[in-house]
PDB file of C-alpha atoms in Angstrom:
ATOM      1  CA  MET C   1       7.911 -18.258  -1.287  1.00 41.00           C
ATOM      2  CA  THR C   2      11.541 -19.251  -0.881  1.00 41.00           C
ATOM      3  CA  THR C   3      13.373 -18.279   2.281  1.00 46.00           C
ATOM      4  CA  ALA C   4      15.877 -16.327   0.195  1.00 65.00           C
ATOM      5  CA  SER C   5      13.246 -14.033  -1.307  1.00 92.00           C
ATOM      6  CA  TYR C   6      12.662 -10.519  -0.011  1.00 97.00           C
ATOM      7  CA  ILE C   7       9.643  -8.281   0.269  1.00 97.00           C
ATOM      8  CA  PHE C   8      10.529  -4.860  -1.108  1.00 98.00           C
ATOM      9  CA  LEU C   9       8.788  -2.128   0.881  1.00 98.00           C
ATOM     10  CA  ALA C  10       8.506   1.516  -0.178  1.00 96.00           C
ATOM     11  CA  GLY C  11       7.217   3.989   2.403  1.00 92.00           C
ATOM     12  CA  ALA C  12       8.537   2.253   5.523  1.00 92.00           C
ATOM     13  CA  SER C  13       9.707   5.405   7.293  1.00 89.00           C
ATOM     14  CA  ARG C  14       6.319   6.205   8.841  1.00 90.00           C
ATOM     15  CA  GLY C  15       2.609   5.473   9.015  1.00 93.00           C
ATOM     16  CA  VAL C  16       1.167   2.383   7.361  1.00 96.00           C
ATOM     17  CA  GLY C  17       4.529   1.513   5.817  1.00 96.00           C
ATOM     18  CA  ARG C  18       6.218   1.348   9.213  1.00 96.00           C
ATOM     19  CA  GLU C  19       3.411  -0.850  10.549  1.00 97.00           C
ATOM     20  CA  ILE C  20       3.769  -3.167   7.540  1.00 97.00           C
ATOM     21  CA  ALA C  21       7.506  -3.456   8.215  1.00 97.00           C
ATOM     22  CA  LYS C  22       6.776  -4.521  11.806  1.00 96.00           C
ATOM     23  CA  CYS C  23       4.201  -7.057  10.624  1.00 96.00           C
ATOM     24  CA  LEU C  24       6.500  -8.580   7.989  1.00 97.00           C
ATOM     25  CA  ILE C  25       9.405  -8.892  10.411  1.00 96.00           C
ATOM     26  CA  ALA C  26       7.081 -10.543  12.953  1.00 95.00           C
ATOM     27  CA  GLN C  27       6.245 -13.079  10.224  1.00 93.00           C
ATOM     28  CA  GLN C  28      10.002 -13.639   9.754  1.00 94.00           C
ATOM     29  CA  GLN C  29       9.956 -12.232   6.240  1.00 95.00           C
ATOM     30  CA  LYS C  30      13.109 -10.766   4.756  1.00 96.00           C
ATOM     31  CA  VAL C  31      12.402  -7.074   4.111  1.00 97.00           C
ATOM     32  CA  LYS C  32      14.293  -4.574   1.974  1.00 97.00           C
ATOM     33  CA  ALA C  33      13.038  -1.015   2.430  1.00 96.00           C
ATOM     34  CA  LEU C  34      13.548   2.004   0.187  1.00 96.00           C
ATOM     35  CA  LEU C  35      14.152   5.162   2.231  1.00 94.00           C
ATOM     36  CA  ARG C  36      14.490   8.686   0.881  1.00 90.00           C
ATOM     37  CA  THR C  37      16.544   9.918   3.859  1.00 90.00           C
ATOM     38  CA  GLU C  38      18.650   8.488   6.683  1.00 90.00           C
ATOM     39  CA  ALA C  39      16.172   9.701   9.334  1.00 89.00           C
ATOM     40  CA  THR C  40      14.657   6.331  10.260  1.00 91.00           C
ATOM     41  CA  ARG C  41      17.402   4.047   8.979  1.00 94.00           C
ATOM     42  CA  ASP C  42      18.734   3.046  12.412  1.00 93.00           C
ATOM     43  CA  GLU C  43      15.270   2.216  13.735  1.00 94.00           C
ATOM     44  CA  LEU C  44      14.434   0.012  10.752  1.00 96.00           C
ATOM     45  CA  GLU C  45      17.791  -1.745  10.751  1.00 96.00           C
ATOM     46  CA  ALA C  46      17.364  -2.447  14.464  1.00 96.00           C
ATOM     47  CA  MET C  47      14.102  -4.218  13.565  1.00 95.00           C
ATOM     48  CA  GLY C  48      15.957  -6.397  11.057  1.00 96.00           C
ATOM     49  CA  VAL C  49      15.041  -4.504   7.876  1.00 96.00           C
ATOM     50  CA  GLU C  50      17.652  -4.141   5.128  1.00 96.00           C
ATOM     51  CA  VAL C  51      17.670  -0.479   4.096  1.00 96.00           C
ATOM     52  CA  VAL C  52      18.572   1.070   0.749  1.00 96.00           C
ATOM     53  CA  LEU C  53      18.550   4.825   0.174  1.00 95.00           C
ATOM     54  CA  GLY C  54      16.833   6.275  -2.866  1.00 94.00           C
ATOM     55  CA  ASP C  55      14.013   8.498  -4.055  1.00 93.00           C
ATOM     56  CA  ALA C  56      10.908   6.858  -5.495  1.00 94.00           C
ATOM     57  CA  LEU C  57      10.603   9.854  -7.836  1.00 93.00           C
ATOM     58  CA  ASN C  58      13.910   8.828  -9.453  1.00 94.00           C
ATOM     59  CA  SER C  59      13.453   5.766 -11.674  1.00 96.00           C
ATOM     60  CA  GLU C  60      17.158   4.919 -11.630  1.00 96.00           C
ATOM     61  CA  ASP C  61      17.197   4.951  -7.821  1.00 96.00           C
ATOM     62  CA  VAL C  62      14.254   2.550  -7.743  1.00 97.00           C
ATOM     63  CA  GLU C  63      15.673   0.135 -10.319  1.00 97.00           C
ATOM     64  CA  SER C  64      19.007   0.075  -8.502  1.00 97.00           C
ATOM     65  CA  ALA C  65      17.310  -0.500  -5.143  1.00 96.00           C
ATOM     66  CA  MET C  66      15.570  -3.626  -6.438  1.00 96.00           C
ATOM     67  CA  GLN C  67      18.837  -5.211  -7.508  1.00 94.00           C
ATOM     68  CA  GLY C  68      21.101  -7.413  -5.423  1.00 90.00           C
ATOM     69  CA  VAL C  69      18.562  -9.714  -3.780  1.00 92.00           C
ATOM     70  CA  PRO C  70      15.697 -11.850  -5.134  1.00 95.00           C
ATOM     71  CA  ILE C  71      12.429  -9.942  -4.628  1.00 96.00           C
ATOM     72  CA  ASP C  72       9.198 -11.891  -4.376  1.00 96.00           C
ATOM     73  CA  ALA C  73       6.782  -8.993  -3.926  1.00 97.00           C
ATOM     74  CA  VAL C  74       6.703  -5.203  -3.739  1.00 98.00           C
ATOM     75  CA  ILE C  75       4.514  -3.275  -1.295  1.00 98.00           C
ATOM     76  CA  SER C  76       4.135   0.474  -1.746  1.00 98.00           C
ATOM     77  CA  THR C  77       2.593   2.981   0.631  1.00 96.00           C
ATOM     78  CA  VAL C  78       4.334   5.996  -0.905  1.00 93.00           C
ATOM     79  CA  GLY C  79       2.483   9.251  -1.334  1.00 85.00           C
ATOM     80  CA  GLY C  80       2.955  12.941  -0.728  1.00 66.00           C
ATOM     81  CA  LEU C  81       1.508  15.533   1.577  1.00 58.00           C
ATOM     82  CA  PRO C  82      -1.247  17.712   0.057  1.00 51.00           C
ATOM     83  CA  GLN C  83       0.952  20.816  -0.013  1.00 52.00           C
ATOM     84  CA  VAL C  84       3.801  19.092  -1.897  1.00 53.00           C
ATOM     85  CA  SER C  85       3.859  20.053  -5.580  1.00 57.00           C
ATOM     86  CA  GLU C  86       5.624  16.950  -6.918  1.00 62.00           C
ATOM     87  CA  ARG C  87       3.764  14.074  -5.366  1.00 71.00           C
ATOM     88  CA  ALA C  88       4.876  10.450  -5.242  1.00 84.00           C
ATOM     89  CA  ASP C  89       1.304   9.152  -5.448  1.00 93.00           C
ATOM     90  CA  TYR C  90       1.533   8.582  -9.189  1.00 94.00           C
ATOM     91  CA  LEU C  91       5.109   9.116 -10.347  1.00 93.00           C
ATOM     92  CA  GLY C  92       6.729   7.362  -7.385  1.00 95.00           C
ATOM     93  CA  ASN C  93       4.423   4.396  -7.694  1.00 97.00           C
ATOM     94  CA  LYS C  94       4.819   4.316 -11.478  1.00 97.00           C
ATOM     95  CA  ASN C  95       8.589   4.033 -11.022  1.00 97.00           C
ATOM     96  CA  LEU C  96       8.146   1.250  -8.471  1.00 98.00           C
ATOM     97  CA  ILE C  97       5.715  -0.642 -10.713  1.00 98.00           C
ATOM     98  CA  ASP C  98       7.971  -0.326 -13.776  1.00 98.00           C
ATOM     99  CA  ALA C  99      11.005  -1.487 -11.795  1.00 98.00           C
ATOM    100  CA  ALA C 100       9.008  -4.425 -10.391  1.00 98.00           C
ATOM    101  CA  VAL C 101       8.131  -5.502 -13.934  1.00 97.00           C
ATOM    102  CA  LYS C 102      11.821  -5.391 -14.913  1.00 96.00           C
ATOM    103  CA  ALA C 103      12.794  -7.308 -11.761  1.00 96.00           C
ATOM    104  CA  LYS C 104      10.151  -9.960 -12.581  1.00 95.00           C
ATOM    105  CA  VAL C 105       8.621  -9.863  -9.097  1.00 96.00           C
ATOM    106  CA  ARG C 106       5.665 -12.130  -8.364  1.00 94.00           C
ATOM    107  CA  SER C 107       3.213  -9.541  -7.085  1.00 97.00           C
ATOM    108  CA  PHE C 108       2.683  -5.901  -6.146  1.00 98.00           C
ATOM    109  CA  ILE C 109       0.508  -4.553  -3.336  1.00 98.00           C
ATOM    110  CA  LEU C 110      -0.408  -0.879  -3.655  1.00 98.00           C
ATOM    111  CA  ILE C 111      -1.862   1.064  -0.745  1.00 97.00           C
ATOM    112  CA  SER C 112      -4.211   3.646  -2.249  1.00 97.00           C
ATOM    113  CA  SER C 113      -7.227   5.344  -0.638  1.00 96.00           C
ATOM    114  CA  ILE C 114     -10.986   5.156  -0.442  1.00 96.00           C
ATOM    115  CA  GLY C 115     -12.156   7.824  -2.878  1.00 95.00           C
ATOM    116  CA  SER C 116      -9.887   6.625  -5.668  1.00 96.00           C
ATOM    117  CA  GLY C 117     -11.409   5.130  -8.816  1.00 96.00           C
ATOM    118  CA  ASP C 118     -14.915   3.760  -8.452  1.00 96.00           C
ATOM    119  CA  SER C 119     -14.814   4.310  -4.660  1.00 96.00           C
ATOM    120  CA  VAL C 120     -15.258   8.033  -5.330  1.00 95.00           C
ATOM    121  CA  VAL C 121     -18.924   7.339  -4.526  1.00 95.00           C
ATOM    122  CA  ALA C 122     -17.961   6.661  -0.888  1.00 95.00           C
ATOM    123  CA  LEU C 123     -16.892  10.245  -0.158  1.00 93.00           C
ATOM    124  CA  ASN C 124     -19.036  13.246   0.635  1.00 91.00           C
ATOM    125  CA  PRO C 125     -18.590  16.322  -1.611  1.00 91.00           C
ATOM    126  CA  GLN C 126     -16.492  18.220   0.944  1.00 90.00           C
ATOM    127  CA  ALA C 127     -14.017  15.364   1.405  1.00 88.00           C
ATOM    128  CA  LEU C 128     -13.886  14.813  -2.324  1.00 89.00           C
ATOM    129  CA  GLU C 129     -13.059  18.449  -2.985  1.00 89.00           C
ATOM    130  CA  THR C 130     -10.309  18.445  -0.351  1.00 88.00           C
ATOM    131  CA  LEU C 131      -8.687  15.275  -1.643  1.00 89.00           C
ATOM    132  CA  ARG C 132      -9.406  15.596  -5.359  1.00 89.00           C
ATOM    133  CA  THR C 133      -5.811  16.292  -6.491  1.00 89.00           C
ATOM    134  CA  VAL C 134      -4.435  13.409  -4.426  1.00 90.00           C
ATOM    135  CA  LEU C 135      -7.127  10.983  -5.570  1.00 93.00           C
ATOM    136  CA  ILE C 136      -6.521  11.723  -9.249  1.00 93.00           C
ATOM    137  CA  GLU C 137      -2.857  10.773  -8.770  1.00 93.00           C
ATOM    138  CA  LYS C 138      -3.725   7.643  -6.810  1.00 95.00           C
ATOM    139  CA  GLU C 139      -6.185   6.531  -9.483  1.00 96.00           C
ATOM    140  CA  LYS C 140      -3.514   6.939 -12.162  1.00 96.00           C
ATOM    141  CA  ALA C 141      -1.175   4.749 -10.101  1.00 97.00           C
ATOM    142  CA  GLU C 142      -3.884   2.111  -9.677  1.00 98.00           C
ATOM    143  CA  LYS C 143      -4.525   2.032 -13.418  1.00 98.00           C
ATOM    144  CA  HIS C 144      -0.811   1.791 -14.203  1.00 98.00           C
ATOM    145  CA  LEU C 145      -0.499  -1.192 -11.873  1.00 98.00           C
ATOM    146  CA  ILE C 146      -3.547  -2.954 -13.324  1.00 98.00           C
ATOM    147  CA  ASP C 147      -2.201  -2.430 -16.848  1.00 98.00           C
ATOM    148  CA  SER C 148       1.353  -3.536 -15.941  1.00 98.00           C
ATOM    149  CA  GLY C 149       0.779  -7.277 -16.203  1.00 97.00           C
ATOM    150  CA  LEU C 150       1.887  -7.809 -12.590  1.00 98.00           C
ATOM    151  CA  THR C 151      -0.252  -9.792 -10.191  1.00 98.00           C
ATOM    152  CA  TYR C 152      -1.653  -6.977  -8.075  1.00 98.00           C
ATOM    153  CA  THR C 153      -3.642  -6.186  -4.971  1.00 98.00           C
ATOM    154  CA  ILE C 154      -4.886  -2.627  -4.488  1.00 98.00           C
ATOM    155  CA  ILE C 155      -5.969  -1.784  -0.948  1.00 98.00           C
ATOM    156  CA  ARG C 156      -7.894   1.436  -0.333  1.00 98.00           C
ATOM    157  CA  PRO C 157      -7.998   2.260   3.383  1.00 97.00           C
ATOM    158  CA  GLY C 158     -10.501   4.666   4.851  1.00 95.00           C
ATOM    159  CA  GLY C 159      -9.499   7.442   7.238  1.00 93.00           C
ATOM    160  CA  LEU C 160      -6.358   6.425   9.121  1.00 95.00           C
ATOM    161  CA  LYS C 161      -5.640   6.492  12.860  1.00 94.00           C
ATOM    162  CA  SER C 162      -2.354   5.773  14.635  1.00 92.00           C
ATOM    163  CA  GLU C 163      -3.578   3.492  17.405  1.00 94.00           C
ATOM    164  CA  ALA C 164      -2.993  -0.146  18.311  1.00 94.00           C
ATOM    165  CA  ALA C 165      -4.555  -2.762  16.056  1.00 96.00           C
ATOM    166  CA  THR C 166      -8.126  -3.648  16.985  1.00 97.00           C
ATOM    167  CA  GLY C 167      -8.254  -6.845  14.933  1.00 96.00           C
ATOM    168  CA  ASN C 168     -11.488  -5.554  13.396  1.00 97.00           C
ATOM    169  CA  GLY C 169     -10.037  -4.484  10.055  1.00 97.00           C
ATOM    170  CA  ILE C 170     -11.934  -5.927   7.113  1.00 97.00           C
ATOM    171  CA  LEU C 171     -11.768  -5.833   3.326  1.00 98.00           C
ATOM    172  CA  THR C 172     -14.598  -5.482   0.840  1.00 98.00           C
ATOM    173  CA  GLN C 173     -15.007  -5.216  -2.916  1.00 98.00           C
ATOM    174  CA  ASP C 174     -17.918  -2.811  -2.339  1.00 97.00           C
ATOM    175  CA  PRO C 175     -16.757   0.654  -3.468  1.00 97.00           C
ATOM    176  CA  ARG C 176     -19.513   2.451  -1.504  1.00 96.00           C
ATOM    177  CA  ILE C 177     -17.993   1.723   1.897  1.00 96.00           C
ATOM    178  CA  ALA C 178     -16.349   4.483   3.944  1.00 95.00           C
ATOM    179  CA  GLY C 179     -15.050   4.595   7.489  1.00 95.00           C
ATOM    180  CA  ILE C 180     -11.983   4.679   9.721  1.00 97.00           C
ATOM    181  CA  ILE C 181      -9.232   2.122  10.259  1.00 98.00           C
ATOM    182  CA  ASN C 182      -6.089   2.033  12.371  1.00 97.00           C
ATOM    183  CA  ARG C 183      -2.825   1.925  10.453  1.00 97.00           C
ATOM    184  CA  ALA C 184      -1.769  -1.219  12.342  1.00 97.00           C
ATOM    185  CA  ASP C 185      -4.931  -2.978  11.158  1.00 98.00           C
ATOM    186  CA  VAL C 186      -4.215  -1.981   7.547  1.00 98.00           C
ATOM    187  CA  ALA C 187      -0.770  -3.535   7.966  1.00 97.00           C
ATOM    188  CA  GLN C 188      -2.278  -6.787   9.219  1.00 97.00           C
ATOM    189  CA  LEU C 189      -4.603  -6.934   6.216  1.00 98.00           C
ATOM    190  CA  VAL C 190      -1.687  -6.265   3.844  1.00 98.00           C
ATOM    191  CA  CYS C 191       0.351  -9.088   5.368  1.00 97.00           C
ATOM    192  CA  ARG C 192      -2.610 -11.437   5.020  1.00 97.00           C
ATOM    193  CA  CYS C 193      -3.094 -10.435   1.373  1.00 97.00           C
ATOM    194  CA  LEU C 194       0.557 -11.170   0.727  1.00 95.00           C
ATOM    195  CA  ASN C 195      -0.050 -14.793   1.689  1.00 92.00           C
ATOM    196  CA  SER C 196      -3.465 -15.295   0.054  1.00 96.00           C
ATOM    197  CA  ASP C 197      -3.998 -16.081  -3.613  1.00 96.00           C
ATOM    198  CA  LYS C 198      -7.577 -14.849  -3.192  1.00 97.00           C
ATOM    199  CA  ALA C 199      -6.196 -11.305  -3.014  1.00 98.00           C
ATOM    200  CA  ASN C 200      -4.633 -11.609  -6.448  1.00 98.00           C
ATOM    201  CA  ASN C 201      -5.865  -8.982  -8.929  1.00 98.00           C
ATOM    202  CA  GLN C 202      -8.352  -7.503  -6.470  1.00 98.00           C
ATOM    203  CA  VAL C 203      -9.215  -3.890  -5.635  1.00 98.00           C
ATOM    204  CA  LEU C 204     -10.382  -3.787  -2.020  1.00 98.00           C
ATOM    205  CA  SER C 205     -11.514  -1.145   0.450  1.00 98.00           C
ATOM    206  CA  ALA C 206     -10.239  -1.484   4.030  1.00 98.00           C
ATOM    207  CA  ILE C 207     -12.148  -0.256   7.059  1.00 97.00           C
ATOM    208  CA  ASP C 208     -12.707  -1.184  10.709  1.00 97.00           C
ATOM    209  CA  LYS C 209     -16.079  -2.915  10.951  1.00 95.00           C
ATOM    210  CA  ASN C 210     -16.799  -0.967  14.139  1.00 95.00           C
ATOM    211  CA  MET C 211     -15.915   2.420  12.604  1.00 95.00           C
ATOM    212  CA  LEU C 212     -18.106   2.518   9.501  1.00 94.00           C
ATOM    213  CA  PHE C 213     -19.748   5.647   8.141  1.00 92.00           C
ATOM    214  CA  GLY C 214     -23.432   4.963   7.571  1.00 87.00           C
ATOM    215  CA  GLN C 215     -25.374   1.708   7.606  1.00 80.00           C
ATOM    216  CA  ILE C 216     -24.721   0.277   4.139  1.00 85.00           C
ATOM    217  CA  GLU C 217     -25.035  -3.477   3.930  1.00 91.00           C
ATOM    218  CA  PHE C 218     -22.023  -5.027   2.217  1.00 94.00           C
ATOM    219  CA  GLU C 219     -20.203  -8.296   1.824  1.00 95.00           C
ATOM    220  CA  GLU C 220     -16.852  -8.791   3.527  1.00 96.00           C
ATOM    221  CA  PHE C 221     -14.062 -10.132   1.302  1.00 97.00           C
ATOM    222  CA  SER C 222     -12.578 -13.354   2.659  1.00 96.00           C
ATOM    223  CA  LEU C 223      -8.887 -14.137   2.284  1.00 95.00           C
ATOM    224  CA  ASP C 224      -9.293 -17.664   3.685  1.00 90.00           C
TER     225      ASP C 224
END
């Protein structure tokens, strides 16, 4: 990765996206973040993030946002709240993926969710019913990324908590795994994937090894 290249981050205003921004800046990466509103602009710029305003649901906004600087990789955590009718989970990510293809970026990391795709087997029926609409959209985004020709990493976190990183976040290819993970630990795993060729073209579940649901034996995915 050249020093002039940027990581383009969508979803940096809150949650996992904000934690990823912190992690990237700590690694002295150049970060360009797409924000829908001005609300968190000052905070991100104070961290050293270059901010561009635009809506992921608008393809022209996204394409424009990726211009101006060389972008090495795109990371997306965008999604909508369950009560929002027009969700970014598919359309927003589709726009980001399509723009990344046009910008000829090296790789794309998509933050999805346990329960999407073949990991549907990890959820109990009640959780599945609650999240069904969201998961359908996330699965469509995953498929669009896989079919795009980009080098991809899809990370499906379990239930998310906003606490300090434990350092116990792990990845696995096993779609049966469910559990909890802190957002800061997801961010650490994302930053490690960014710098590991082993993560290329992988679909991985992310959980805290001390916050698993059930006693399923599984193999941890190594990035080393």
